Amino acid sequence: MRYKKKLIALLHDDPVRMDMVRLVRALALPDCWVAAGFVRDAVWDDLHGFPASRPIGDVDVVWFEAEHTQAQTERTIEQALCRQMPNISWSVKNQARMHRRNGDAPYDSVTNAMRYWPETATAVAVRLGDDGRIEVNAPFGLADLFQLKLRPGPSFCGAKKSVFEERVRQKTWLQRYPLLEYEPDMP
């Protein structure tokens, strides 16, 4: 619970990220969250003493709606977000179709889809609830994120482990965040 409170406070203190969360909330998409690096980098930046900054890379918006699984729907939403915040690289994905790309069984929600993401610390998402409060979705919990542990999610410990390792290399997390504990063999 303390990590959740820290995450919520960190986001509240970041006006850029809060504007983005509000913008995504206004889309009114079902089971919709801002996820992955948007949250992870905010926490890791803070834990490394770096000042809050605009997200690096894509800002992942994920939602779940089984009836609208066309990629064009995602592009239309990305375009709408870009009109509102053009300096952000938006990536919008309906998790109802992502199992096909990932070679998994069909997902039934965003939370279920996140259980198949490559890193435990990346499988974190936030949104504004109906009451205007930040909600946190973290199927693996928040401990790895706040304890600076970089490890694969359960689906990336076996045959997909090389995908996890390649992501670590490409994203240069170990160079950007030297306090990280790299644990590639830990589930």
Short mmCIF file of C-alpha atoms in Angstrom, two decimals:
data_model
loop_
_atom_site.label_atom_id
_atom_site.label_comp_id
_atom_site.label_asym_id
_atom_site.label_seq_id
_atom_site.Cartn_x
_atom_site.Cartn_y
_atom_site.Cartn_z
CA MET A 1 0.00 0.00 0.00
CA ARG A 2 2.89 2.37 0.69
CA TYR A 3 4.17 1.96 -2.89
CA LYS A 4 0.74 2.75 -4.26
CA LYS A 5 0.57 5.92 -2.18
CA LYS A 6 4.07 6.91 -3.34
CA LEU A 7 3.12 6.35 -6.97
CA ILE A 8 -0.06 8.39 -6.68
CA ALA A 9 1.81 11.23 -4.94
CA LEU A 10 4.55 11.14 -7.58
CA LEU A 11 2.00 11.45 -10.38
CA HIS A 12 0.08 14.22 -8.61
CA ASP A 13 3.34 16.17 -8.37
CA ASP A 14 3.96 15.81 -12.12
CA PRO A 15 1.66 18.25 -13.98
CA VAL A 16 2.64 16.93 -17.44
CA ARG A 17 1.78 13.35 -16.58
CA MET A 18 -1.42 14.42 -14.86
CA ASP A 19 -2.47 16.32 -18.00
CA MET A 20 -1.85 13.18 -20.00
CA VAL A 21 -3.87 11.00 -17.62
CA ARG A 22 -6.74 13.49 -17.80
CA LEU A 23 -6.58 13.55 -21.59
CA VAL A 24 -6.74 9.76 -21.75
CA ARG A 25 -9.63 9.73 -19.28
CA ALA A 26 -11.56 12.05 -21.62
CA LEU A 27 -11.41 9.37 -24.33
CA ALA A 28 -13.91 7.35 -22.27
CA LEU A 29 -12.60 4.04 -23.60
CA PRO A 30 -13.52 0.88 -21.68
CA ASP A 31 -10.91 -0.55 -19.30
CA CYS A 32 -8.51 2.20 -20.39
CA TRP A 33 -5.12 2.94 -18.78
CA VAL A 34 -1.85 4.80 -19.35
CA ALA A 35 0.85 2.21 -18.85
CA ALA A 36 4.35 0.84 -19.06
CA GLY A 37 7.20 3.36 -19.45
CA PHE A 38 4.91 6.25 -18.61
CA VAL A 39 4.73 4.93 -15.03
CA ARG A 40 8.00 3.00 -14.83
CA ASP A 41 10.21 5.88 -15.95
CA ALA A 42 8.50 8.35 -13.63
CA VAL A 43 9.28 6.11 -10.65
CA TRP A 44 12.80 5.20 -11.73
CA ASP A 45 13.62 8.84 -12.50
CA ASP A 46 12.43 9.84 -9.03
CA LEU A 47 14.35 7.03 -7.30
CA HIS A 48 17.50 8.10 -9.14
CA GLY A 49 17.04 11.72 -8.12
CA PHE A 50 16.34 12.89 -11.67
CA PRO A 51 13.92 15.78 -12.15
CA ALA A 52 10.47 15.04 -13.52
CA SER A 53 10.52 15.26 -17.29
CA ARG A 54 8.39 14.59 -20.32
CA PRO A 55 8.13 10.84 -20.98
CA ILE A 56 10.85 9.40 -23.21
CA GLY A 57 9.59 7.18 -26.01
CA ASP A 58 6.03 6.10 -26.51
CA VAL A 59 3.27 6.83 -24.06
CA ASP A 60 1.29 3.60 -23.99
CA VAL A 61 -2.48 3.84 -23.80
CA VAL A 62 -4.09 0.44 -23.41
CA TRP A 63 -7.73 -0.50 -23.27
CA PHE A 64 -9.93 -3.53 -23.77
CA GLU A 65 -12.90 -3.70 -26.08
CA ALA A 66 -13.58 -6.96 -27.90
CA GLU A 67 -15.89 -5.36 -30.47
CA HIS A 68 -13.42 -2.86 -31.97
CA THR A 69 -10.19 -4.68 -32.71
CA GLN A 70 -9.23 -2.98 -35.96
CA ALA A 71 -5.82 -1.33 -36.00
CA GLN A 72 -7.40 1.70 -37.70
CA THR A 73 -9.37 2.41 -34.51
CA GLU A 74 -6.08 2.68 -32.64
CA ARG A 75 -4.59 5.03 -35.24
CA THR A 76 -7.66 7.26 -35.08
CA ILE A 77 -7.34 7.52 -31.30
CA GLU A 78 -3.59 8.21 -31.57
CA GLN A 79 -4.33 11.03 -34.03
CA ALA A 80 -6.89 12.53 -31.65
CA LEU A 81 -4.37 12.44 -28.79
CA CYS A 82 -1.68 13.98 -31.01
CA ARG A 83 -3.97 16.88 -31.85
CA GLN A 84 -4.30 17.58 -28.13
CA MET A 85 -0.65 16.93 -27.16
CA PRO A 86 1.46 16.92 -30.34
CA ASN A 87 4.82 16.68 -28.57
CA ILE A 88 4.01 13.23 -27.20
CA SER A 89 4.56 9.98 -29.07
CA TRP A 90 1.29 8.17 -28.37
CA SER A 91 0.95 4.40 -28.77
CA VAL A 92 -2.62 3.16 -28.45
CA LYS A 93 -3.34 -0.58 -28.34
CA ASN A 94 -6.58 -2.45 -27.74
CA GLN A 95 -5.49 -5.42 -25.67
CA ALA A 96 -8.38 -7.46 -27.08
CA ARG A 97 -6.28 -8.01 -30.22
CA MET A 98 -2.73 -8.03 -28.88
CA HIS A 99 -2.71 -11.75 -28.01
CA ARG A 100 -2.46 -12.49 -31.75
CA ARG A 101 0.73 -10.46 -32.12
CA ASN A 102 2.20 -11.94 -28.94
CA GLY A 103 1.30 -15.59 -29.58
CA ASP A 104 -0.76 -15.90 -26.39
CA ALA A 105 -4.25 -17.17 -25.65
CA PRO A 106 -6.88 -14.41 -25.94
CA TYR A 107 -6.88 -11.89 -23.13
CA ASP A 108 -10.09 -10.94 -21.33
CA SER A 109 -9.04 -7.58 -19.85
CA VAL A 110 -6.15 -5.16 -19.66
CA THR A 111 -5.05 -6.69 -16.36
CA ASN A 112 -4.99 -10.15 -17.94
CA ALA A 113 -2.96 -8.83 -20.90
CA MET A 114 -0.46 -7.14 -18.58
CA ARG A 115 0.31 -10.53 -17.02
CA TYR A 116 1.98 -11.36 -20.35
CA TRP A 117 4.16 -8.24 -20.55
CA PRO A 118 7.95 -8.61 -20.70
CA GLU A 119 9.01 -7.01 -17.40
CA THR A 120 7.35 -7.00 -13.99
CA ALA A 121 8.22 -3.34 -13.40
CA THR A 122 6.69 -2.35 -16.74
CA ALA A 123 3.38 -4.11 -16.08
CA VAL A 124 1.94 -1.10 -14.26
CA ALA A 125 -0.81 1.22 -15.42
CA VAL A 126 -2.76 4.18 -14.06
CA ARG A 127 -5.97 6.01 -14.83
CA LEU A 128 -8.40 8.46 -13.33
CA GLY A 129 -11.43 6.75 -11.87
CA ASP A 130 -14.98 8.03 -11.98
CA ASP A 131 -14.30 9.83 -8.70
CA GLY A 132 -11.29 11.66 -10.18
CA ARG A 133 -8.77 9.69 -8.14
CA ILE A 134 -5.80 7.86 -9.59
CA GLU A 135 -6.30 4.12 -9.84
CA VAL A 136 -3.33 1.75 -10.13
CA ASN A 137 -3.29 -1.54 -12.05
CA ALA A 138 -0.25 -3.70 -11.24
CA PRO A 139 -0.82 -7.44 -11.65
CA PHE A 140 2.71 -8.23 -10.37
CA GLY A 141 2.52 -5.61 -7.64
CA LEU A 142 4.71 -2.53 -7.25
CA ALA A 143 7.63 -3.95 -5.27
CA ASP A 144 9.91 -4.63 -8.27
CA LEU A 145 9.20 -1.16 -9.64
CA PHE A 146 10.03 0.63 -6.39
CA GLN A 147 12.86 -1.70 -5.38
CA LEU A 148 14.52 -1.08 -8.76
CA LYS A 149 14.44 -4.72 -9.79
CA LEU A 150 14.59 -5.37 -13.51
CA ARG A 151 13.35 -8.88 -14.13
CA PRO A 152 11.25 -10.70 -16.72
CA GLY A 153 7.57 -11.35 -16.30
CA PRO A 154 6.62 -15.03 -16.02
CA SER A 155 5.94 -15.35 -19.77
CA PHE A 156 9.46 -14.15 -20.56
CA CYS A 157 11.44 -16.52 -18.33
CA GLY A 158 11.49 -19.41 -20.81
CA ALA A 159 11.34 -19.39 -24.58
CA LYS A 160 10.78 -15.61 -24.76
CA LYS A 161 13.67 -14.73 -22.44
CA SER A 162 15.75 -13.47 -25.36
CA VAL A 163 13.00 -10.92 -26.10
CA PHE A 164 13.29 -9.61 -22.55
CA GLU A 165 17.09 -9.44 -22.81
CA GLU A 166 16.91 -7.62 -26.14
CA ARG A 167 14.50 -5.05 -24.67
CA VAL A 168 16.91 -4.41 -21.79
CA ARG A 169 19.71 -3.85 -24.28
CA GLN A 170 17.75 -1.68 -26.72
CA LYS A 171 16.16 0.51 -24.09
CA THR A 172 19.49 1.07 -22.29
CA TRP A 173 17.81 0.95 -18.89
CA LEU A 174 20.97 -0.26 -17.14
CA GLN A 175 22.88 2.76 -18.43
CA ARG A 176 20.06 5.26 -17.79
CA TYR A 177 19.29 3.84 -14.35
CA PRO A 178 22.52 2.58 -12.75
CA LEU A 179 20.81 1.68 -9.46
CA LEU A 180 18.73 -1.03 -11.14
CA GLU A 181 19.24 -4.61 -10.01
CA TYR A 182 19.25 -6.71 -13.18
CA GLU A 183 17.80 -10.13 -12.39
CA PRO A 184 17.24 -11.93 -15.72
CA ASP A 185 16.88 -15.35 -14.09
CA MET A 186 14.29 -14.37 -11.49
CA PRO A 187 10.62 -15.03 -12.26
#
